[in-house]
Amino acid sequence: MMKTIKELLSNKFVLAAIYIVACLLINKMINVFYNVKKKRLGKESIKSSFTKGALKALVIIITGIQVASLSDTLSKFSNTILMSSSLLVVVLGFVFQEGLSNIIHGFIITLFKPFEIGDRLLIQLNGETISGYVKSMTLRHTVITGIMDNSVNIIPNSLLDKNTIKNLSNQPAGNKYPLTVSITYKMGMDEKKLKTAKRLMNDAVLDNPLTFDTRSNKEEPLFIKVSLEQSSVDLTCFITAKSAEDNYKACSQIKERLLRDFKKAGIDFAYQHLEISGHLE
């Protein structure tokens, strides 16, 4: 029995198969370990996501070296390369320049933790604004799911580390968003109508179940900014909700309510239209 095992282990193809199977099993164990950790903590951290990828990559690299060492040609070639450390550094630096850069920047991100898995980010990247939630992070890139279109944005770690990032999940008061409605100048110049419009807007915002009341003095009404535009009087206030999705929903609900309340109060919304006056001769 022992003789048979020794003969099998002396076969390079069998050893290569054993190395590969061991690699697959170890990577499977790494996945299981981090999945258990994720369930225990209730979420996956950016450090765990990056470390899991690093360990799996390390196992694959070691397996590749072991398999390559079984070949006399590859073994002699690797020994020749390893004899010259300067040549090795130049070759690796040239071939894996972009990959090593992503790994290094990924390590920096996990070290300083500007964001975590599940955080909502606003990123300025090559003149484009990306808004979404962090889904995962690998050695090479970070995956961000877009809010508006649910798109999957795969961003190299080096670009993510070098560009401006706004972590909107760290805002203590939730997500703020300006809400603007426009009324006609006729309504705006009528003091009673203007006060009524501001009161109705105040009530619609504060009564909405998705908004937070962030006023320091609850006795005072919301601050509603009045702007004189080219063809309308704009009323603007900030609403605060738990997430961007809640913000969009709250804005829609508030505007629906204002459509009804303004109509009952006889307040006209501003919109582009053509009025013809006078008479035909």
PDB file of C-alpha atoms in Angstrom:
ATOM      1  CA  MET A   1       0.000   0.000   0.000  1.00  0.00           C
ATOM      2  CA  MET A   2       2.742   2.425   0.984  1.00  0.00           C
ATOM      3  CA  LYS A   3       4.688   1.459  -2.124  1.00  0.00           C
ATOM      4  CA  THR A   4       1.684   2.264  -4.300  1.00  0.00           C
ATOM      5  CA  ILE A   5       1.265   5.667  -2.639  1.00  0.00           C
ATOM      6  CA  LYS A   6       4.974   6.442  -3.121  1.00  0.00           C
ATOM      7  CA  GLU A   7       4.730   5.500  -6.796  1.00  0.00           C
ATOM      8  CA  LEU A   8       1.708   7.754  -7.256  1.00  0.00           C
ATOM      9  CA  LEU A   9       3.422  10.657  -5.501  1.00  0.00           C
ATOM     10  CA  SER A  10       6.466  10.203  -7.707  1.00  0.00           C
ATOM     11  CA  ASN A  11       4.261  10.773 -10.753  1.00  0.00           C
ATOM     12  CA  LYS A  12       4.411  14.463 -11.668  1.00  0.00           C
ATOM     13  CA  PHE A  13       0.942  14.475 -13.251  1.00  0.00           C
ATOM     14  CA  VAL A  14      -0.571  13.021 -10.074  1.00  0.00           C
ATOM     15  CA  LEU A  15       1.268  15.581  -7.928  1.00  0.00           C
ATOM     16  CA  ALA A  16       0.065  18.391 -10.183  1.00  0.00           C
ATOM     17  CA  ALA A  17      -3.510  17.124  -9.839  1.00  0.00           C
ATOM     18  CA  ILE A  18      -3.117  16.940  -6.054  1.00  0.00           C
ATOM     19  CA  TYR A  19      -1.818  20.529  -5.929  1.00  0.00           C
ATOM     20  CA  ILE A  20      -4.731  21.771  -8.034  1.00  0.00           C
ATOM     21  CA  VAL A  21      -7.342  19.904  -5.978  1.00  0.00           C
ATOM     22  CA  ALA A  22      -5.751  21.225  -2.773  1.00  0.00           C
ATOM     23  CA  CYS A  23      -5.873  24.738  -4.198  1.00  0.00           C
ATOM     24  CA  LEU A  24      -9.582  24.406  -4.976  1.00  0.00           C
ATOM     25  CA  LEU A  25     -10.330  22.977  -1.524  1.00  0.00           C
ATOM     26  CA  ILE A  26      -8.387  25.697   0.308  1.00  0.00           C
ATOM     27  CA  ASN A  27     -10.124  28.437  -1.696  1.00  0.00           C
ATOM     28  CA  LYS A  28     -13.464  26.794  -0.896  1.00  0.00           C
ATOM     29  CA  MET A  29     -12.554  26.784   2.793  1.00  0.00           C
ATOM     30  CA  ILE A  30     -11.614  30.477   2.583  1.00  0.00           C
ATOM     31  CA  ASN A  31     -15.034  31.242   1.079  1.00  0.00           C
ATOM     32  CA  VAL A  32     -16.810  29.245   3.786  1.00  0.00           C
ATOM     33  CA  PHE A  33     -14.823  30.953   6.567  1.00  0.00           C
ATOM     34  CA  TYR A  34     -15.601  34.463   5.344  1.00  0.00           C
ATOM     35  CA  ASN A  35     -19.263  33.602   4.647  1.00  0.00           C
ATOM     36  CA  VAL A  36     -19.637  32.394   8.243  1.00  0.00           C
ATOM     37  CA  LYS A  37     -17.930  35.565   9.451  1.00  0.00           C
ATOM     38  CA  LYS A  38     -20.270  37.659   7.290  1.00  0.00           C
ATOM     39  CA  LYS A  39     -23.363  35.935   8.731  1.00  0.00           C
ATOM     40  CA  ARG A  40     -22.068  36.345  12.288  1.00  0.00           C
ATOM     41  CA  LEU A  41     -21.379  40.073  11.881  1.00  0.00           C
ATOM     42  CA  GLY A  42     -24.446  40.688   9.729  1.00  0.00           C
ATOM     43  CA  LYS A  43     -22.428  42.279   6.928  1.00  0.00           C
ATOM     44  CA  GLU A  44     -19.147  42.028   5.052  1.00  0.00           C
ATOM     45  CA  SER A  45     -16.449  44.611   5.710  1.00  0.00           C
ATOM     46  CA  ILE A  46     -14.187  46.114   3.061  1.00  0.00           C
ATOM     47  CA  LYS A  47     -11.209  44.575   4.874  1.00  0.00           C
ATOM     48  CA  SER A  48     -12.719  41.075   4.758  1.00  0.00           C
ATOM     49  CA  SER A  49     -13.598  41.411   1.069  1.00  0.00           C
ATOM     50  CA  PHE A  50     -10.070  42.508   0.166  1.00  0.00           C
ATOM     51  CA  THR A  51      -8.326  39.985   2.455  1.00  0.00           C
ATOM     52  CA  LYS A  52     -10.402  37.116   1.084  1.00  0.00           C
ATOM     53  CA  GLY A  53      -9.323  37.997  -2.452  1.00  0.00           C
ATOM     54  CA  ALA A  54      -5.681  38.350  -1.363  1.00  0.00           C
ATOM     55  CA  LEU A  55      -5.624  34.928   0.340  1.00  0.00           C
ATOM     56  CA  LYS A  56      -7.232  33.194  -2.637  1.00  0.00           C
ATOM     57  CA  ALA A  57      -4.769  34.856  -5.013  1.00  0.00           C
ATOM     58  CA  LEU A  58      -1.862  33.816  -2.794  1.00  0.00           C
ATOM     59  CA  VAL A  59      -3.030  30.198  -2.770  1.00  0.00           C
ATOM     60  CA  ILE A  60      -3.319  30.205  -6.566  1.00  0.00           C
ATOM     61  CA  ILE A  61       0.169  31.720  -6.974  1.00  0.00           C
ATOM     62  CA  ILE A  62       1.756  29.172  -4.627  1.00  0.00           C
ATOM     63  CA  THR A  63      -0.048  26.345  -6.424  1.00  0.00           C
ATOM     64  CA  GLY A  64       1.144  27.659  -9.773  1.00  0.00           C
ATOM     65  CA  ILE A  65       4.746  27.769  -8.540  1.00  0.00           C
ATOM     66  CA  GLN A  66       4.496  24.224  -7.190  1.00  0.00           C
ATOM     67  CA  VAL A  67       3.013  22.895 -10.420  1.00  0.00           C
ATOM     68  CA  ALA A  68       5.625  24.733 -12.493  1.00  0.00           C
ATOM     69  CA  SER A  69       8.425  23.279 -10.357  1.00  0.00           C
ATOM     70  CA  LEU A  70       7.385  19.801 -11.484  1.00  0.00           C
ATOM     71  CA  SER A  71       8.502  20.655 -15.009  1.00  0.00           C
ATOM     72  CA  ASP A  72      12.284  20.578 -15.506  1.00  0.00           C
ATOM     73  CA  THR A  73      12.148  23.294 -18.174  1.00  0.00           C
ATOM     74  CA  LEU A  74       9.990  25.668 -16.118  1.00  0.00           C
ATOM     75  CA  SER A  75      11.998  24.911 -12.980  1.00  0.00           C
ATOM     76  CA  LYS A  76      15.318  25.815 -14.664  1.00  0.00           C
ATOM     77  CA  PHE A  77      13.766  28.968 -16.120  1.00  0.00           C
ATOM     78  CA  SER A  78      12.371  30.104 -12.761  1.00  0.00           C
ATOM     79  CA  ASN A  79      15.705  29.398 -11.035  1.00  0.00           C
ATOM     80  CA  THR A  80      17.511  31.479 -13.661  1.00  0.00           C
ATOM     81  CA  ILE A  81      15.112  34.360 -13.144  1.00  0.00           C
ATOM     82  CA  LEU A  82      15.349  34.117  -9.372  1.00  0.00           C
ATOM     83  CA  MET A  83      19.175  34.260  -9.580  1.00  0.00           C
ATOM     84  CA  SER A  84      18.884  37.823 -10.793  1.00  0.00           C
ATOM     85  CA  SER A  85      16.734  39.749  -8.341  1.00  0.00           C
ATOM     86  CA  SER A  86      17.096  43.016 -10.251  1.00  0.00           C
ATOM     87  CA  LEU A  87      15.895  41.388 -13.467  1.00  0.00           C
ATOM     88  CA  LEU A  88      12.979  39.837 -11.579  1.00  0.00           C
ATOM     89  CA  VAL A  89      11.925  43.198 -10.180  1.00  0.00           C
ATOM     90  CA  VAL A  90      12.094  44.811 -13.635  1.00  0.00           C
ATOM     91  CA  VAL A  91      10.109  42.012 -15.289  1.00  0.00           C
ATOM     92  CA  LEU A  92       7.426  41.912 -12.596  1.00  0.00           C
ATOM     93  CA  GLY A  93       7.199  45.688 -12.447  1.00  0.00           C
ATOM     94  CA  PHE A  94       6.704  45.944 -16.203  1.00  0.00           C
ATOM     95  CA  VAL A  95       4.272  43.050 -16.614  1.00  0.00           C
ATOM     96  CA  PHE A  96       2.181  43.641 -13.512  1.00  0.00           C
ATOM     97  CA  GLN A  97       2.473  47.415 -13.173  1.00  0.00           C
ATOM     98  CA  GLU A  98      -1.248  48.139 -13.332  1.00  0.00           C
ATOM     99  CA  GLY A  99      -2.181  45.068 -11.308  1.00  0.00           C
ATOM    100  CA  LEU A 100       0.320  45.834  -8.543  1.00  0.00           C
ATOM    101  CA  SER A 101      -0.885  49.423  -8.456  1.00  0.00           C
ATOM    102  CA  ASN A 102      -4.478  48.263  -7.885  1.00  0.00           C
ATOM    103  CA  ILE A 103      -3.363  45.876  -5.133  1.00  0.00           C
ATOM    104  CA  ILE A 104      -1.349  48.578  -3.355  1.00  0.00           C
ATOM    105  CA  HIS A 105      -4.154  51.132  -3.591  1.00  0.00           C
ATOM    106  CA  GLY A 106      -6.634  48.479  -2.472  1.00  0.00           C
ATOM    107  CA  PHE A 107      -4.487  47.821   0.582  1.00  0.00           C
ATOM    108  CA  ILE A 108      -4.381  51.579   1.322  1.00  0.00           C
ATOM    109  CA  ILE A 109      -8.180  51.765   1.081  1.00  0.00           C
ATOM    110  CA  THR A 110      -8.623  48.841   3.498  1.00  0.00           C
ATOM    111  CA  LEU A 111      -6.089  50.407   5.864  1.00  0.00           C
ATOM    112  CA  PHE A 112      -7.697  53.853   6.087  1.00  0.00           C
ATOM    113  CA  LYS A 113     -11.297  52.664   5.414  1.00  0.00           C
ATOM    114  CA  PRO A 114     -12.837  55.709   3.681  1.00  0.00           C
ATOM    115  CA  PHE A 115     -15.890  53.524   3.024  1.00  0.00           C
ATOM    116  CA  GLU A 116     -17.351  50.108   3.847  1.00  0.00           C
ATOM    117  CA  ILE A 117     -19.424  47.510   2.021  1.00  0.00           C
ATOM    118  CA  GLY A 118     -22.959  48.884   1.690  1.00  0.00           C
ATOM    119  CA  ASP A 119     -21.962  52.566   1.946  1.00  0.00           C
ATOM    120  CA  ARG A 120     -23.397  55.013  -0.553  1.00  0.00           C
ATOM    121  CA  LEU A 121     -20.674  56.869  -2.449  1.00  0.00           C
ATOM    122  CA  LEU A 122     -20.603  59.845  -4.808  1.00  0.00           C
ATOM    123  CA  ILE A 123     -17.514  59.633  -7.026  1.00  0.00           C
ATOM    124  CA  GLN A 124     -16.107  62.073  -9.584  1.00  0.00           C
ATOM    125  CA  LEU A 125     -14.339  59.905 -12.141  1.00  0.00           C
ATOM    126  CA  ASN A 126     -13.008  61.217 -15.484  1.00  0.00           C
ATOM    127  CA  GLY A 127     -15.642  63.946 -15.574  1.00  0.00           C
ATOM    128  CA  GLU A 128     -18.445  61.500 -14.779  1.00  0.00           C
ATOM    129  CA  THR A 129     -20.400  61.367 -11.534  1.00  0.00           C
ATOM    130  CA  ILE A 130     -21.113  57.888 -10.184  1.00  0.00           C
ATOM    131  CA  SER A 131     -23.590  57.500  -7.335  1.00  0.00           C
ATOM    132  CA  GLY A 132     -24.206  54.080  -5.816  1.00  0.00           C
ATOM    133  CA  TYR A 133     -23.604  51.511  -3.128  1.00  0.00           C
ATOM    134  CA  VAL A 134     -20.375  49.560  -2.550  1.00  0.00           C
ATOM    135  CA  LYS A 135     -21.099  45.903  -3.308  1.00  0.00           C
ATOM    136  CA  SER A 136     -17.676  44.257  -3.034  1.00  0.00           C
ATOM    137  CA  MET A 137     -13.929  44.817  -3.319  1.00  0.00           C
ATOM    138  CA  THR A 138     -11.282  42.591  -4.899  1.00  0.00           C
ATOM    139  CA  LEU A 139      -7.525  42.878  -5.343  1.00  0.00           C
ATOM    140  CA  ARG A 140      -8.072  44.655  -8.650  1.00  0.00           C
ATOM    141  CA  HIS A 141     -11.317  46.602  -8.428  1.00  0.00           C
ATOM    142  CA  THR A 142     -14.295  47.753  -6.397  1.00  0.00           C
ATOM    143  CA  VAL A 143     -17.861  47.055  -7.536  1.00  0.00           C
ATOM    144  CA  ILE A 144     -20.427  49.845  -7.070  1.00  0.00           C
ATOM    145  CA  THR A 145     -24.128  49.390  -7.875  1.00  0.00           C
ATOM    146  CA  GLY A 146     -25.675  52.553  -9.348  1.00  0.00           C
ATOM    147  CA  ILE A 147     -28.731  54.051  -7.650  1.00  0.00           C
ATOM    148  CA  MET A 148     -30.613  55.348 -10.677  1.00  0.00           C
ATOM    149  CA  ASP A 149     -30.198  52.471 -13.142  1.00  0.00           C
ATOM    150  CA  ASN A 150     -28.910  49.643 -10.907  1.00  0.00           C
ATOM    151  CA  SER A 151     -25.831  49.494 -13.142  1.00  0.00           C
ATOM    152  CA  VAL A 152     -22.709  47.600 -12.064  1.00  0.00           C
ATOM    153  CA  ASN A 153     -19.709  49.957 -12.034  1.00  0.00           C
ATOM    154  CA  ILE A 154     -16.351  48.146 -11.882  1.00  0.00           C
ATOM    155  CA  ILE A 155     -13.732  50.703 -10.819  1.00  0.00           C
ATOM    156  CA  PRO A 156     -10.005  49.878 -10.503  1.00  0.00           C
ATOM    157  CA  ASN A 157      -8.763  50.437  -6.948  1.00  0.00           C
ATOM    158  CA  SER A 158      -6.026  52.802  -8.153  1.00  0.00           C
ATOM    159  CA  LEU A 159      -8.591  55.161  -9.739  1.00  0.00           C
ATOM    160  CA  LEU A 160     -10.852  54.957  -6.707  1.00  0.00           C
ATOM    161  CA  ASP A 161      -8.010  55.878  -4.356  1.00  0.00           C
ATOM    162  CA  LYS A 162      -6.835  58.796  -6.502  1.00  0.00           C
ATOM    163  CA  ASN A 163     -10.216  60.473  -7.118  1.00  0.00           C
ATOM    164  CA  THR A 164     -12.581  62.456  -4.932  1.00  0.00           C
ATOM    165  CA  ILE A 165     -15.050  60.333  -2.975  1.00  0.00           C
ATOM    166  CA  LYS A 166     -18.036  61.545  -0.964  1.00  0.00           C
ATOM    167  CA  ASN A 167     -19.278  58.975   1.547  1.00  0.00           C
ATOM    168  CA  LEU A 168     -22.922  59.936   1.939  1.00  0.00           C
ATOM    169  CA  SER A 169     -23.596  57.090   4.379  1.00  0.00           C
ATOM    170  CA  ASN A 170     -21.568  58.874   7.070  1.00  0.00           C
ATOM    171  CA  GLN A 171     -23.967  61.810   7.243  1.00  0.00           C
ATOM    172  CA  PRO A 172     -25.441  61.795  10.769  1.00  0.00           C
ATOM    173  CA  ALA A 173     -28.733  63.363   9.698  1.00  0.00           C
ATOM    174  CA  GLY A 174     -29.377  61.151   6.692  1.00  0.00           C
ATOM    175  CA  ASN A 175     -29.521  62.167   3.052  1.00  0.00           C
ATOM    176  CA  LYS A 176     -30.537  65.752   2.299  1.00  0.00           C
ATOM    177  CA  TYR A 177     -32.129  66.760  -0.968  1.00  0.00           C
ATOM    178  CA  PRO A 178     -33.523  70.140  -2.114  1.00  0.00           C
ATOM    179  CA  LEU A 179     -37.195  70.170  -3.018  1.00  0.00           C
ATOM    180  CA  THR A 180     -38.396  72.994  -5.259  1.00  0.00           C
ATOM    181  CA  VAL A 181     -41.891  73.958  -6.408  1.00  0.00           C
ATOM    182  CA  SER A 182     -42.697  76.913  -8.639  1.00  0.00           C
ATOM    183  CA  ILE A 183     -45.716  79.204  -8.368  1.00  0.00           C
ATOM    184  CA  THR A 184     -46.723  82.107 -10.586  1.00  0.00           C
ATOM    185  CA  TYR A 185     -45.683  85.701  -9.914  1.00  0.00           C
ATOM    186  CA  LYS A 186     -49.356  86.542  -9.421  1.00  0.00           C
ATOM    187  CA  MET A 187     -49.448  84.100  -6.489  1.00  0.00           C
ATOM    188  CA  GLY A 188     -46.038  85.163  -5.196  1.00  0.00           C
ATOM    189  CA  MET A 189     -46.953  88.860  -5.146  1.00  0.00           C
ATOM    190  CA  ASP A 190     -50.088  88.077  -3.150  1.00  0.00           C
ATOM    191  CA  GLU A 191     -48.802  88.020   0.466  1.00  0.00           C
ATOM    192  CA  LYS A 192     -51.626  85.797   1.684  1.00  0.00           C
ATOM    193  CA  LYS A 193     -51.196  83.283  -1.140  1.00  0.00           C
ATOM    194  CA  LEU A 194     -47.417  83.179  -0.640  1.00  0.00           C
ATOM    195  CA  LYS A 195     -47.786  82.483   3.093  1.00  0.00           C
ATOM    196  CA  THR A 196     -50.363  79.778   2.365  1.00  0.00           C
ATOM    197  CA  ALA A 197     -48.082  78.121  -0.202  1.00  0.00           C
ATOM    198  CA  LYS A 198     -45.180  78.085   2.281  1.00  0.00           C
ATOM    199  CA  ARG A 199     -47.400  76.696   5.052  1.00  0.00           C
ATOM    200  CA  LEU A 200     -48.761  73.919   2.831  1.00  0.00           C
ATOM    201  CA  MET A 201     -45.255  73.013   1.733  1.00  0.00           C
ATOM    202  CA  ASN A 202     -44.074  72.991   5.355  1.00  0.00           C
ATOM    203  CA  ASP A 203     -46.910  70.653   6.401  1.00  0.00           C
ATOM    204  CA  ALA A 204     -46.416  68.315   3.436  1.00  0.00           C
ATOM    205  CA  VAL A 205     -42.719  67.857   4.240  1.00  0.00           C
ATOM    206  CA  LEU A 206     -43.091  67.390   8.003  1.00  0.00           C
ATOM    207  CA  ASP A 207     -46.103  65.061   7.720  1.00  0.00           C
ATOM    208  CA  ASN A 208     -44.392  62.697   5.294  1.00  0.00           C
ATOM    209  CA  PRO A 209     -43.422  59.421   7.075  1.00  0.00           C
ATOM    210  CA  LEU A 210     -40.148  59.099   5.143  1.00  0.00           C
ATOM    211  CA  THR A 211     -38.683  62.464   6.180  1.00  0.00           C
ATOM    212  CA  PHE A 212     -36.775  63.400   9.346  1.00  0.00           C
ATOM    213  CA  ASP A 213     -37.458  66.580  11.277  1.00  0.00           C
ATOM    214  CA  THR A 214     -33.990  68.132  11.699  1.00  0.00           C
ATOM    215  CA  ARG A 215     -35.149  71.490  13.070  1.00  0.00           C
ATOM    216  CA  SER A 216     -33.322  72.614  16.203  1.00  0.00           C
ATOM    217  CA  ASN A 217     -36.427  74.546  17.276  1.00  0.00           C
ATOM    218  CA  LYS A 218     -39.577  72.509  16.669  1.00  0.00           C
ATOM    219  CA  GLU A 219     -41.770  75.558  17.226  1.00  0.00           C
ATOM    220  CA  GLU A 220     -40.442  77.319  14.148  1.00  0.00           C
ATOM    221  CA  PRO A 221     -41.551  76.350  10.622  1.00  0.00           C
ATOM    222  CA  LEU A 222     -39.176  74.948   8.035  1.00  0.00           C
ATOM    223  CA  PHE A 223     -36.988  77.495   6.314  1.00  0.00           C
ATOM    224  CA  ILE A 224     -38.301  77.831   2.783  1.00  0.00           C
ATOM    225  CA  LYS A 225     -36.182  79.871   0.416  1.00  0.00           C
ATOM    226  CA  VAL A 226     -38.001  82.178  -2.001  1.00  0.00           C
ATOM    227  CA  SER A 227     -36.251  82.715  -5.358  1.00  0.00           C
ATOM    228  CA  LEU A 228     -37.323  85.095  -8.113  1.00  0.00           C
ATOM    229  CA  GLU A 229     -36.791  83.290 -11.397  1.00  0.00           C
ATOM    230  CA  GLN A 230     -37.433  84.424 -14.959  1.00  0.00           C
ATOM    231  CA  SER A 231     -41.038  83.194 -15.111  1.00  0.00           C
ATOM    232  CA  SER A 232     -41.795  81.851 -11.631  1.00  0.00           C
ATOM    233  CA  VAL A 233     -41.397  82.289  -7.904  1.00  0.00           C
ATOM    234  CA  ASP A 234     -39.544  79.209  -6.640  1.00  0.00           C
ATOM    235  CA  LEU A 235     -40.017  77.823  -3.138  1.00  0.00           C
ATOM    236  CA  THR A 236     -37.148  75.565  -1.989  1.00  0.00           C
ATOM    237  CA  CYS A 237     -36.498  73.644   1.212  1.00  0.00           C
ATOM    238  CA  PHE A 238     -34.313  70.680   2.187  1.00  0.00           C
ATOM    239  CA  ILE A 239     -35.881  67.357   3.050  1.00  0.00           C
ATOM    240  CA  THR A 240     -33.943  64.677   4.935  1.00  0.00           C
ATOM    241  CA  ALA A 241     -34.542  60.937   4.589  1.00  0.00           C
ATOM    242  CA  LYS A 242     -32.748  57.718   5.510  1.00  0.00           C
ATOM    243  CA  SER A 243     -31.540  56.911   1.998  1.00  0.00           C
ATOM    244  CA  ALA A 244     -31.482  58.281  -1.544  1.00  0.00           C
ATOM    245  CA  GLU A 245     -34.319  55.933  -2.499  1.00  0.00           C
ATOM    246  CA  ASP A 246     -36.454  57.228   0.395  1.00  0.00           C
ATOM    247  CA  ASN A 247     -35.614  60.774  -0.678  1.00  0.00           C
ATOM    248  CA  TYR A 248     -36.879  60.227  -4.227  1.00  0.00           C
ATOM    249  CA  LYS A 249     -40.044  58.571  -2.930  1.00  0.00           C
ATOM    250  CA  ALA A 250     -40.667  61.301  -0.359  1.00  0.00           C
ATOM    251  CA  CYS A 251     -40.219  64.058  -2.967  1.00  0.00           C
ATOM    252  CA  SER A 252     -42.761  62.373  -5.222  1.00  0.00           C
ATOM    253  CA  GLN A 253     -45.292  61.963  -2.399  1.00  0.00           C
ATOM    254  CA  ILE A 254     -44.859  65.563  -1.261  1.00  0.00           C
ATOM    255  CA  LYS A 255     -45.370  66.919  -4.772  1.00  0.00           C
ATOM    256  CA  GLU A 256     -48.502  64.803  -5.230  1.00  0.00           C
ATOM    257  CA  ARG A 257     -49.919  66.231  -2.021  1.00  0.00           C
ATOM    258  CA  LEU A 258     -49.047  69.778  -3.047  1.00  0.00           C
ATOM    259  CA  LEU A 259     -50.875  69.298  -6.340  1.00  0.00           C
ATOM    260  CA  ARG A 260     -54.068  68.661  -4.357  1.00  0.00           C
ATOM    261  CA  ASP A 261     -53.468  71.204  -1.577  1.00  0.00           C
ATOM    262  CA  PHE A 262     -52.501  74.065  -3.912  1.00  0.00           C
ATOM    263  CA  LYS A 263     -55.580  73.408  -6.032  1.00  0.00           C
ATOM    264  CA  LYS A 264     -57.852  73.613  -2.967  1.00  0.00           C
ATOM    265  CA  ALA A 265     -56.144  76.825  -1.829  1.00  0.00           C
ATOM    266  CA  GLY A 266     -56.391  78.396  -5.289  1.00  0.00           C
ATOM    267  CA  ILE A 267     -52.628  78.604  -5.766  1.00  0.00           C
ATOM    268  CA  ASP A 268     -51.376  78.285  -9.345  1.00  0.00           C
ATOM    269  CA  PHE A 269     -48.191  76.432 -10.268  1.00  0.00           C
ATOM    270  CA  ALA A 270     -45.952  78.200 -12.765  1.00  0.00           C
ATOM    271  CA  TYR A 271     -45.606  76.567 -16.162  1.00  0.00           C
ATOM    272  CA  GLN A 272     -44.886  77.712 -19.692  1.00  0.00           C
ATOM    273  CA  HIS A 273     -48.048  78.658 -21.515  1.00  0.00           C
ATOM    274  CA  LEU A 274     -49.282  81.253 -23.986  1.00  0.00           C
ATOM    275  CA  GLU A 275     -52.060  83.730 -23.169  1.00  0.00           C
ATOM    276  CA  ILE A 276     -53.741  85.691 -25.922  1.00  0.00           C
ATOM    277  CA  SER A 277     -55.661  88.797 -24.883  1.00  0.00           C
ATOM    278  CA  GLY A 278     -57.582  91.432 -26.752  1.00  0.00           C
ATOM    279  CA  HIS A 279     -60.165  91.076 -29.497  1.00  0.00           C
ATOM    280  CA  LEU A 280     -60.278  90.617 -33.208  1.00  0.00           C
ATOM    281  CA  GLU A 281     -61.414  93.558 -35.312  1.00  0.00           C
TER     282      GLU A 281
END
